[in-house]
mmCIF file of C-alpha atoms in Angstrom:
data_model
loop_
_atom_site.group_PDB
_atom_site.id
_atom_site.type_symbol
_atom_site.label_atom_id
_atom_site.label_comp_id
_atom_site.label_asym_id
_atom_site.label_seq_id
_atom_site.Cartn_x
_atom_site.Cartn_y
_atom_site.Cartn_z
ATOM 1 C CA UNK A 7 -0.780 5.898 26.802
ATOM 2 C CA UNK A 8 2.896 5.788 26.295
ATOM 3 C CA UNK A 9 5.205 7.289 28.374
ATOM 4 C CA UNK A 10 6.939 9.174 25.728
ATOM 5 C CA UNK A 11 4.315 10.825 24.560
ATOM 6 C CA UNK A 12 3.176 11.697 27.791
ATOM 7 C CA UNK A 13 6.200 13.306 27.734
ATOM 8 C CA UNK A 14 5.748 15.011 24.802
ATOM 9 C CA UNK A 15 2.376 15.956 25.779
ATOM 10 C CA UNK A 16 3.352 17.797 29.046
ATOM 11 C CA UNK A 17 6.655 19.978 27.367
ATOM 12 C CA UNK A 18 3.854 20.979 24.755
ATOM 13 C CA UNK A 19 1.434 22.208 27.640
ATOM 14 C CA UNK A 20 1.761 25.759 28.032
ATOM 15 C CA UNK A 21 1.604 27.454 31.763
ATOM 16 C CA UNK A 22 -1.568 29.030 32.178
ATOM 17 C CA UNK A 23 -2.878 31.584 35.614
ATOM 18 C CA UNK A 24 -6.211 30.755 35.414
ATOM 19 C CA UNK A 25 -8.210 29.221 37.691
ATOM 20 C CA UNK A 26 -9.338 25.887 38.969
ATOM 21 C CA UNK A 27 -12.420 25.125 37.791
ATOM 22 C CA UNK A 28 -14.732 22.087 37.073
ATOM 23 C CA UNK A 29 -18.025 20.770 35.663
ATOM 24 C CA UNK A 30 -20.739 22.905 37.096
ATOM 25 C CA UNK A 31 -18.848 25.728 37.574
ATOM 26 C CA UNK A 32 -20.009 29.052 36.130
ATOM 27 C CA UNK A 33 -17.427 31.138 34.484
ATOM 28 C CA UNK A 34 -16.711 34.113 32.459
ATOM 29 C CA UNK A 35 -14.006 33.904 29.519
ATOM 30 C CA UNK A 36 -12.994 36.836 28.094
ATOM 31 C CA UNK A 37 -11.904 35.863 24.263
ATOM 32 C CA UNK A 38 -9.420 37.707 21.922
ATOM 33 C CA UNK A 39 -10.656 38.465 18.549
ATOM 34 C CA UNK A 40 -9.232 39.497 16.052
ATOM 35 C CA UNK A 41 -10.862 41.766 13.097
ATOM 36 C CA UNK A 42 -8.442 42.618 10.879
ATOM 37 C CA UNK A 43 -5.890 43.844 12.549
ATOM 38 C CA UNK A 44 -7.842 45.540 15.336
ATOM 39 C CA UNK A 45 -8.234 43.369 18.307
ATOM 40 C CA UNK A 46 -11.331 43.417 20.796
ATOM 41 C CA UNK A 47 -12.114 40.848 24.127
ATOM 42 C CA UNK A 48 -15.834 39.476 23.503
ATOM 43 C CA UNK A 49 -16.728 37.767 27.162
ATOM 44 C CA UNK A 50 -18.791 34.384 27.347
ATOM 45 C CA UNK A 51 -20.288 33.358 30.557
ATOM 46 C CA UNK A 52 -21.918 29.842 31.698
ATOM 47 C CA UNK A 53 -21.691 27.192 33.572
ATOM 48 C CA UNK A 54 -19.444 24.500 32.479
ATOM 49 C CA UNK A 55 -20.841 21.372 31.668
ATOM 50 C CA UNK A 56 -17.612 19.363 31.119
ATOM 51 C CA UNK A 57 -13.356 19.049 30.782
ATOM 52 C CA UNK A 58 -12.200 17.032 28.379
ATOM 53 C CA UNK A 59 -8.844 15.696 27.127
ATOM 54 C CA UNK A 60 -5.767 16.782 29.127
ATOM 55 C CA UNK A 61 -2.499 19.004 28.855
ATOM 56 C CA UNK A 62 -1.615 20.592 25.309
ATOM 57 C CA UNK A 63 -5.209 19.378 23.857
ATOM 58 C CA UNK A 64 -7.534 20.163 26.909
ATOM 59 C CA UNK A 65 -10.850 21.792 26.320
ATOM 60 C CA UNK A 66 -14.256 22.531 28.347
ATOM 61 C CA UNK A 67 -17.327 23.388 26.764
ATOM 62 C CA UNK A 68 -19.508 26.741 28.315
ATOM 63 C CA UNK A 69 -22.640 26.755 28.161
ATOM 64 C CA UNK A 70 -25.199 29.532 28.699
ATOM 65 C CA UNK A 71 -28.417 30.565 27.638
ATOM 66 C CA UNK A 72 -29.482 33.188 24.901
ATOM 67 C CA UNK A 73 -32.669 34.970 24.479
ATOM 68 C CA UNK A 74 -34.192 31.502 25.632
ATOM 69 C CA UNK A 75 -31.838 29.504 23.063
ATOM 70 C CA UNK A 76 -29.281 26.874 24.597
ATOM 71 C CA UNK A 77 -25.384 28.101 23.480
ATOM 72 C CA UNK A 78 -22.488 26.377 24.108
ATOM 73 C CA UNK A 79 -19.085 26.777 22.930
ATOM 74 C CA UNK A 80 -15.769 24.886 23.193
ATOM 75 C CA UNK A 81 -12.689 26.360 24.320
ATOM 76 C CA UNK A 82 -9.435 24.973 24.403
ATOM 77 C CA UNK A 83 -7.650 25.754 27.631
ATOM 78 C CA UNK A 84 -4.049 26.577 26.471
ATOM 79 C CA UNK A 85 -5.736 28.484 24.150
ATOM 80 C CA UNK A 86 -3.222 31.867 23.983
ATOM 81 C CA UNK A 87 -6.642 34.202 22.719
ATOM 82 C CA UNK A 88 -7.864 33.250 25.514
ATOM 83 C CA UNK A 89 -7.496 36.605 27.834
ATOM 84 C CA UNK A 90 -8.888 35.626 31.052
ATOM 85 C CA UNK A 91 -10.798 33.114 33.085
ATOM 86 C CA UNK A 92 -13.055 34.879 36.081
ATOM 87 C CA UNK A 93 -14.468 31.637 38.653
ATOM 88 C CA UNK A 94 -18.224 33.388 39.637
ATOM 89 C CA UNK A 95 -19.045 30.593 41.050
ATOM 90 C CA UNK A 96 -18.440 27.097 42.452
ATOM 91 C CA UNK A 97 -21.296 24.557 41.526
ATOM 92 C CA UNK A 98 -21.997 21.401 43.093
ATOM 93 C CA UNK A 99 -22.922 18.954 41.168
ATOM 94 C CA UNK A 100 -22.916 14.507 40.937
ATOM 95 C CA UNK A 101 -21.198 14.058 38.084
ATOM 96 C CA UNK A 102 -18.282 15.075 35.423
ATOM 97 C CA UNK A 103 -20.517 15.983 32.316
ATOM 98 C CA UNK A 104 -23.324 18.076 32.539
ATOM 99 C CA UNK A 105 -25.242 16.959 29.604
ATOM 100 C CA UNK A 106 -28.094 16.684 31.520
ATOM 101 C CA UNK A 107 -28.768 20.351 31.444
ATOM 102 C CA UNK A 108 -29.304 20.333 28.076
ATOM 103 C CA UNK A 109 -32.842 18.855 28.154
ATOM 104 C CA UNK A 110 -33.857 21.319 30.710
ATOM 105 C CA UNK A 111 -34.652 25.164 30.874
ATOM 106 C CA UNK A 112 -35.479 27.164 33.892
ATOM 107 C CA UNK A 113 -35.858 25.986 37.566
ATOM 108 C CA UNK A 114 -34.786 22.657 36.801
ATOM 109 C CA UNK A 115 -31.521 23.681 35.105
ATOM 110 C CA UNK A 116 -30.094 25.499 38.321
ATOM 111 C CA UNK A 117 -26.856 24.070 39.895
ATOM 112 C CA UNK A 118 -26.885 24.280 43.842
ATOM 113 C CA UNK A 119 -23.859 26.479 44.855
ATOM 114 C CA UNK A 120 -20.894 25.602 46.972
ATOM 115 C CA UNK A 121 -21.340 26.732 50.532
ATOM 116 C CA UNK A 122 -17.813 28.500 51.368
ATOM 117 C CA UNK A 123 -16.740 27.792 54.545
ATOM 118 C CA UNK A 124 -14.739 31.019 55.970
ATOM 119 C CA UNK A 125 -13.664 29.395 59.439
ATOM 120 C CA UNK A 126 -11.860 26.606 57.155
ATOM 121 C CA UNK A 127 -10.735 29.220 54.452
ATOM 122 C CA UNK A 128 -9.391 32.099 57.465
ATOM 123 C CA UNK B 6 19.126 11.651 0.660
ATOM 124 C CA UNK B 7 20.147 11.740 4.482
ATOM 125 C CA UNK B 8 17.560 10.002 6.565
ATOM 126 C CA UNK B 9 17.016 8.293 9.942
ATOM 127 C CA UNK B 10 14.521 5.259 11.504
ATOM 128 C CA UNK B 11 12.097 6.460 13.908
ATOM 129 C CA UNK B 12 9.178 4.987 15.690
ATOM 130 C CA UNK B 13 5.460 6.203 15.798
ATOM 131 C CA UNK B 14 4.681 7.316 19.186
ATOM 132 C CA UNK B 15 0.852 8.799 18.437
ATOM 133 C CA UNK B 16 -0.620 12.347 17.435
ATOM 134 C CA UNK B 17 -0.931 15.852 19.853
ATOM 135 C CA UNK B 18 -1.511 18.410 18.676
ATOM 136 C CA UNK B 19 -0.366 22.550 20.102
ATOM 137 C CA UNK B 20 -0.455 26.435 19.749
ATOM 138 C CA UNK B 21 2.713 27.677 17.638
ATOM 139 C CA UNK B 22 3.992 31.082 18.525
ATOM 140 C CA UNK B 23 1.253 33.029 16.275
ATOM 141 C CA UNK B 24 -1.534 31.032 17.956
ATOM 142 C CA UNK B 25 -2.154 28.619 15.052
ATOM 143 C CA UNK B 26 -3.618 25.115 16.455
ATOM 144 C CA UNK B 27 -0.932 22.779 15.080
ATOM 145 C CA UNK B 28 -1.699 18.679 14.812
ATOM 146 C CA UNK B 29 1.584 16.742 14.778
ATOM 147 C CA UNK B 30 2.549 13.217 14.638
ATOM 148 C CA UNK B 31 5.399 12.338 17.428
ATOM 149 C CA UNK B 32 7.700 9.900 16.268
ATOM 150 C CA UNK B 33 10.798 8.514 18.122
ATOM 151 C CA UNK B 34 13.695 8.852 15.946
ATOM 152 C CA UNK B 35 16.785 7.174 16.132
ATOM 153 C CA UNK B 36 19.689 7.581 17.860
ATOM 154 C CA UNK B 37 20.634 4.981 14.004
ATOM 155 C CA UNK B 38 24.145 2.971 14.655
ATOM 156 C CA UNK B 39 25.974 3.013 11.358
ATOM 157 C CA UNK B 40 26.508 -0.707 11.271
ATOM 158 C CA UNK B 41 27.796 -1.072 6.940
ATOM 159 C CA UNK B 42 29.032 1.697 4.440
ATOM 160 C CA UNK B 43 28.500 0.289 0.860
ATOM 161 C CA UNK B 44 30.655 1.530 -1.530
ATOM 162 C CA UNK B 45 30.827 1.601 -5.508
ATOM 163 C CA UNK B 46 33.848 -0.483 -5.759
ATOM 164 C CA UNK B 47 33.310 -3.213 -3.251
ATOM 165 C CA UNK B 48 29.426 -3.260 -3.261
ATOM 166 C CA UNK B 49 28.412 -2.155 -7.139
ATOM 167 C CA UNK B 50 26.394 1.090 -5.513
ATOM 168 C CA UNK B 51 26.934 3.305 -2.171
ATOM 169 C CA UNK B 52 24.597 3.335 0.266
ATOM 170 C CA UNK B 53 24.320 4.035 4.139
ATOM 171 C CA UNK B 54 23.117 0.769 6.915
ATOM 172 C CA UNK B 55 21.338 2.486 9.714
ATOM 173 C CA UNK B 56 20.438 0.194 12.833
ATOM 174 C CA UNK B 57 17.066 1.342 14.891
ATOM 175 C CA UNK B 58 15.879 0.390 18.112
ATOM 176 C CA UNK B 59 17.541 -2.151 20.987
ATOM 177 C CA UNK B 60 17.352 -5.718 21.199
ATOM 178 C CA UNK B 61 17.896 -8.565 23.637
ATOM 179 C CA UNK B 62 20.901 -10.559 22.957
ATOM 180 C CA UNK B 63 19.383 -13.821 22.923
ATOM 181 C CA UNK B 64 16.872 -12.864 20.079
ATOM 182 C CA UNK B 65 19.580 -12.124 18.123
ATOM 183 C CA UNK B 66 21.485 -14.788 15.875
ATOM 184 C CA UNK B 67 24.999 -15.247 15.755
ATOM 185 C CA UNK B 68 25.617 -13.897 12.146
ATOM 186 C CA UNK B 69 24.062 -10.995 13.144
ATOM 187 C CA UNK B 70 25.567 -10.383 16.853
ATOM 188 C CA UNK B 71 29.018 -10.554 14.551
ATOM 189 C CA UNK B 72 27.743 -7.972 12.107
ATOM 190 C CA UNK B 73 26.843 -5.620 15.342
ATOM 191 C CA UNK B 74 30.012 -6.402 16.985
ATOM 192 C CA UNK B 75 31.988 -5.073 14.217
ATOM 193 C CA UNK B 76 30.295 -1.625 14.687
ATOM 194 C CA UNK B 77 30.799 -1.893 18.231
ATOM 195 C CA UNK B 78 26.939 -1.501 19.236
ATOM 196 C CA UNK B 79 24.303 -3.486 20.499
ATOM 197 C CA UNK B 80 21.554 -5.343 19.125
ATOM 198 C CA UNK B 81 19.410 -3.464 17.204
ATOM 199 C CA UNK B 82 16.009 -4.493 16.269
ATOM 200 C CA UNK B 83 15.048 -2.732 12.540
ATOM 201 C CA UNK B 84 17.936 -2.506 10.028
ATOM 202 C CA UNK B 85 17.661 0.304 6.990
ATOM 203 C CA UNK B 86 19.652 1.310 4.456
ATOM 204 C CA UNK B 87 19.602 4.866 2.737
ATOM 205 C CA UNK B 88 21.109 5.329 -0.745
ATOM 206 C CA UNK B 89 23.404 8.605 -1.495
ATOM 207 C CA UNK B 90 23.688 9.611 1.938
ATOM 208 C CA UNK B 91 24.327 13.393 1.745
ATOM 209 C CA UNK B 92 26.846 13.487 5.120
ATOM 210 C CA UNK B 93 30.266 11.519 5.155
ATOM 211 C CA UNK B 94 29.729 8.662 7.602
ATOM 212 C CA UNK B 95 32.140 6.093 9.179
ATOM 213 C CA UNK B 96 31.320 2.464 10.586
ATOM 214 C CA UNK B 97 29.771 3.227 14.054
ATOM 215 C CA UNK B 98 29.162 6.430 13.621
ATOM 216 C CA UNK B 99 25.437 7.296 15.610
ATOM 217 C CA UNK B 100 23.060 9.737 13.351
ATOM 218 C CA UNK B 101 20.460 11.526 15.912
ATOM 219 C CA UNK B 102 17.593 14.133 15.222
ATOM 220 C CA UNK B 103 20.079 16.385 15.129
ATOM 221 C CA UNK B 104 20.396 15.961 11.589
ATOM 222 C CA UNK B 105 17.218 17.844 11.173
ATOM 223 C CA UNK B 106 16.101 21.767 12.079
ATOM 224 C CA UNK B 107 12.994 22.920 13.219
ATOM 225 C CA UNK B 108 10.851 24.072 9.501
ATOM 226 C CA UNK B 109 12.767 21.663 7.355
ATOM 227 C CA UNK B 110 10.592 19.941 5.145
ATOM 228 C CA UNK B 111 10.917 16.198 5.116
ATOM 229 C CA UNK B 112 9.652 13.200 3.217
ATOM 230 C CA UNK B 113 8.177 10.159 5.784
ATOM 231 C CA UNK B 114 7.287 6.756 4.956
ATOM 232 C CA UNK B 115 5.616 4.190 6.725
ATOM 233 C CA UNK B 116 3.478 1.138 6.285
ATOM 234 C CA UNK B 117 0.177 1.504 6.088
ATOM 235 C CA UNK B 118 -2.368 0.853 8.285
ATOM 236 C CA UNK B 119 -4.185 -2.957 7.064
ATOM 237 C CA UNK B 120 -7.563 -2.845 6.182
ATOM 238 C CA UNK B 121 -8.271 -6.374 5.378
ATOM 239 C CA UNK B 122 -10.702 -7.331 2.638
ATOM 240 C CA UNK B 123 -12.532 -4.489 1.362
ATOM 241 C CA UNK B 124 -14.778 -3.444 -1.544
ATOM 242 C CA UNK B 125 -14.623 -1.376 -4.596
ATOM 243 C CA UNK B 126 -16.115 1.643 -2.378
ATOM 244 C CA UNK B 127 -14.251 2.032 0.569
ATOM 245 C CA UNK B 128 -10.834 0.401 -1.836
ATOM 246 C CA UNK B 129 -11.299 2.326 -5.073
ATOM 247 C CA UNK B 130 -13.525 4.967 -4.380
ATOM 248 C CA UNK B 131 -16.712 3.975 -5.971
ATOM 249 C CA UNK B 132 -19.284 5.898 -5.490
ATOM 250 C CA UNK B 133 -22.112 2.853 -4.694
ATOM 251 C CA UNK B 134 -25.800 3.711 -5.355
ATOM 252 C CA UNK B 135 -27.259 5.889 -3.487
ATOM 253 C CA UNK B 136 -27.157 4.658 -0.202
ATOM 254 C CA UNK B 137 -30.319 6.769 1.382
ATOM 255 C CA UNK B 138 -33.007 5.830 -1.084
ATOM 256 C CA UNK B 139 -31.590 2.951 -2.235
ATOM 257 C CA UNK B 140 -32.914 4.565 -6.129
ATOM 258 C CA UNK B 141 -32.076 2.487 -8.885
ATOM 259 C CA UNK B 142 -33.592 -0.450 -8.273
ATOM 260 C CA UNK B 143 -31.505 -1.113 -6.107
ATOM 261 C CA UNK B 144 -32.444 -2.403 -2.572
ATOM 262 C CA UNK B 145 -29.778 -4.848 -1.018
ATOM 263 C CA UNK B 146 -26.603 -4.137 -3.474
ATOM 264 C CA UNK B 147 -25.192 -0.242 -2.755
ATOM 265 C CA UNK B 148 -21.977 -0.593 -2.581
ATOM 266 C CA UNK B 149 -21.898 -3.576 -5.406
ATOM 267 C CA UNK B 150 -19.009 -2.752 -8.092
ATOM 268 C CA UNK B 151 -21.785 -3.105 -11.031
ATOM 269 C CA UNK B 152 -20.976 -4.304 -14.550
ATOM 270 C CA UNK B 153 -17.222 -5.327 -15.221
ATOM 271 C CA UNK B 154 -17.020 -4.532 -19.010
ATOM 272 C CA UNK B 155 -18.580 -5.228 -22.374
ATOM 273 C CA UNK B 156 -20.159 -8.409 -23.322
ATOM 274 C CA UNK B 157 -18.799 -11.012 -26.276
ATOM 275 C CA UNK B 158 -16.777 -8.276 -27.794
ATOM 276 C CA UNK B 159 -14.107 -8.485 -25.351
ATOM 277 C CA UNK B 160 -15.380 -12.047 -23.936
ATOM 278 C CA UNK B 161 -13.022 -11.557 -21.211
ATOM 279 C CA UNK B 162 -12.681 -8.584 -17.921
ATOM 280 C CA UNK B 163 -10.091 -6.045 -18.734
ATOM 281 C CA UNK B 164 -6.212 -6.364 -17.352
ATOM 282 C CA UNK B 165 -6.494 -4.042 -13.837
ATOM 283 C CA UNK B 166 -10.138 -3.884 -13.572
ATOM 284 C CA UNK B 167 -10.271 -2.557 -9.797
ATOM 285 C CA UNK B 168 -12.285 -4.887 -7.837
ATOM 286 C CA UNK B 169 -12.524 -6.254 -4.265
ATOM 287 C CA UNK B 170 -9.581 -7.038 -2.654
ATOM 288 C CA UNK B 171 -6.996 -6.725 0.175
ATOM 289 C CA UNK B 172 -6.143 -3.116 1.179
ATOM 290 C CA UNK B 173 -3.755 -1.781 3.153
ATOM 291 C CA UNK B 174 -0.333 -2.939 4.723
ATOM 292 C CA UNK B 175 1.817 -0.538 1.589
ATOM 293 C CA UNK B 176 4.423 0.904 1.939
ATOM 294 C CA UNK B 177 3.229 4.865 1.366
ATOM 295 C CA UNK B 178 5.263 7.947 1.626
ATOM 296 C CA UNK B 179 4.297 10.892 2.247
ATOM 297 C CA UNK B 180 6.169 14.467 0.891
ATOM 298 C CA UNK B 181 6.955 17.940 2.364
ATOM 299 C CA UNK B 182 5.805 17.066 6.089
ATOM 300 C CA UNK B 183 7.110 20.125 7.892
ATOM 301 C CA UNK B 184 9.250 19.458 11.058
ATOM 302 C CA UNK B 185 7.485 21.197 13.890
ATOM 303 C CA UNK B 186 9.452 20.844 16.927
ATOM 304 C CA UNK B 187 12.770 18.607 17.603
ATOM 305 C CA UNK B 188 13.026 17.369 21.406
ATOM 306 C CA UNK B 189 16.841 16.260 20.968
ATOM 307 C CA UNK B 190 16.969 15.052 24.467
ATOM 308 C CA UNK B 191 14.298 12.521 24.339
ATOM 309 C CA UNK B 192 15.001 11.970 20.413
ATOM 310 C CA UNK B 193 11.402 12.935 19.669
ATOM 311 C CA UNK B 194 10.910 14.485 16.368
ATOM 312 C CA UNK B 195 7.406 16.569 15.998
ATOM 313 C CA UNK B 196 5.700 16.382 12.200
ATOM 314 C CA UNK B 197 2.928 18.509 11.408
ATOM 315 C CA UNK B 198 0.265 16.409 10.283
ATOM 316 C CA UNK B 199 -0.511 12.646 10.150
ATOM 317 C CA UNK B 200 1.881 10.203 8.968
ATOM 318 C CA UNK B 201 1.138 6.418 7.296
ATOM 319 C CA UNK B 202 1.455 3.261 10.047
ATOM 320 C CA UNK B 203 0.483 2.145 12.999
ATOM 321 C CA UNK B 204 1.317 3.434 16.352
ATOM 322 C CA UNK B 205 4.757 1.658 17.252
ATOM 323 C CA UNK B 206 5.150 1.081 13.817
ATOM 324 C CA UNK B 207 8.630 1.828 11.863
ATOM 325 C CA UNK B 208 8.836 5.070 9.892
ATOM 326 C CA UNK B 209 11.756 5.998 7.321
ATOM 327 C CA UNK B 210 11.926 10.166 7.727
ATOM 328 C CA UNK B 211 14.365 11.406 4.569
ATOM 329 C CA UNK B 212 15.323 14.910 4.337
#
């Protein structure tokens, strides 16, 4: 890519607190929306199956299941309705997409989570 | 109309202020050298020569190192000129981005992407026959331009029957592309929207 509009791509990127997360991850968003002119937070929480694209344009997709049906939904990260970003848990997983998980339900859908080490973290 | 030369860098694409996702084109524009002013009584009409974009000495020929030299700049690579330029400019002067604001709306034109030999459908919008079932009778010819006219009425096709052909490669330009964003210090101008070319390709922005 050029420089230039790498350039371009980073003054466009917005600061944003939230925090680091990664394919396998499961997260809760809390999402501004707007009815009228009234405003209410609707949550989502998954596990994210991937990251895509980087600065101004990145997104990652959440998905979770409902009532037995597969949901996912894509947010864009420097998204400004985007109200908060909770990290439940770290997932370790092989790879960067998670597409996998779509074909599977149940048992074989879980994602092994991230021993944390307190001596190393103390 | 005042314009400048700029340079298409690519597409990204933002969140404004009221949270809109904005797509923009980012195009390189200028700093232009003023390197002729064309005037009624020496040239027959006025008109504006804007230089774009550096260039080795040794690619460039001797007439036109002279014709550089006499605006006091470099080599420049893509030479424009711009009829009734709305500012007063002098030999040498240097026209940035500057001469646009943030929400002006400005006309860009580029040269269109090529798209080699192509048929009526994709060139002139045909609609082909259906291309699922293949109805019609038809099983090998969808996107086929059919029957060209009449029969020995005529005797001959019609002047600008739209057939098969070359496409691509025009020059297009497009109106009322808002100006998003202006990085002065990197000359980067932000359009909303896509513009004609290729990346790296030369675009004319008029205000």
């Amino acid at each position: 890519m050029s420089l230039l509009l790498d350039y371009v791509k980073k003054q466009l990127t917005a600061e944003t607190k939230h925090p680091k997360f990664k394919a396998g991850d499961t997260v809760t968003v809390s999402y501004k929306i707007k009815e009228g002119d009234k405003e209410r937070i609707q949550q989502f929480s998954g596990v994210v199956i991937q990251r895509k694209n980087e600065n101004a344009t990145a997104t990652f997709t959440v998905r979770k299941m409902s009532n037995g049906v597969g949901v996912e939904r894509i947010f864009p990260v420097a998204s400004p309705f985007i109200d908060s970003i909770v990290l439940n848990k770290v997932g370790v997983v092989r790879r960067a997409k998670l597409f996998y998980l779509r074909e599977r339900t149940g048992k074989s859908a879980r994602i092994r989570e991230k021993i944390q080490n307190n001596k190393n973290n103390a | 109309m005042s314009g400048i030369i700029g340079k298409k860098i690519g597409m990204t694409s933002f969140f404004d202020a009221n949270g809109k996702y904005i797509p923009c084109t980012v195009i390189e524009a200028g700093p232009c050298v003023v390197t002729q002013v064309k005037t009624n009584e020496k040239d027959g009409y006025s008109a504006l020569q804007l230089a774009f974009d550096e260039k080795k000495e040794k690619h460039t020929s001797s007439a036109m190192k002279g014709h550089f030299a006499l605006a006091k700049t470099t080599p420049k690579r893509k030479i424009v000129e711009f009829r009734s330029f709305e500012e007063q400019k002098n030999l040498g002067d240097v026209i940035t981005v500057e001469l646009f604001a943030e929400g002006d709306f400005v006309d860009v034109i580029g040269t269109s992407k090529g798209k080699g030999f192509q048929g009526v459908v994709k060139r002139h919008g045909f609609s082909g026959v259906g291309h699922a079932n293949k109805s019609h009778g038809q099983h090998d010819r969808e996107r086929a331009p059919g029957s060209l006219g009449a029969s020995s009425d005529p005797s001959r096709v019609m002047k600008g029957m739209r057939m098969a052909g070359r496409m691509g490669g025009d020059r297009v330009k497009m109106s009322n592309l808002e100006v998003v964003k202006i990085m002065a210090d990197k000359n980067v101008l932000l359009i909303k929207g896509s513009v004609p070319g290729a990346k790296g390709s030369y675009v004319l922005i008029e205000k």
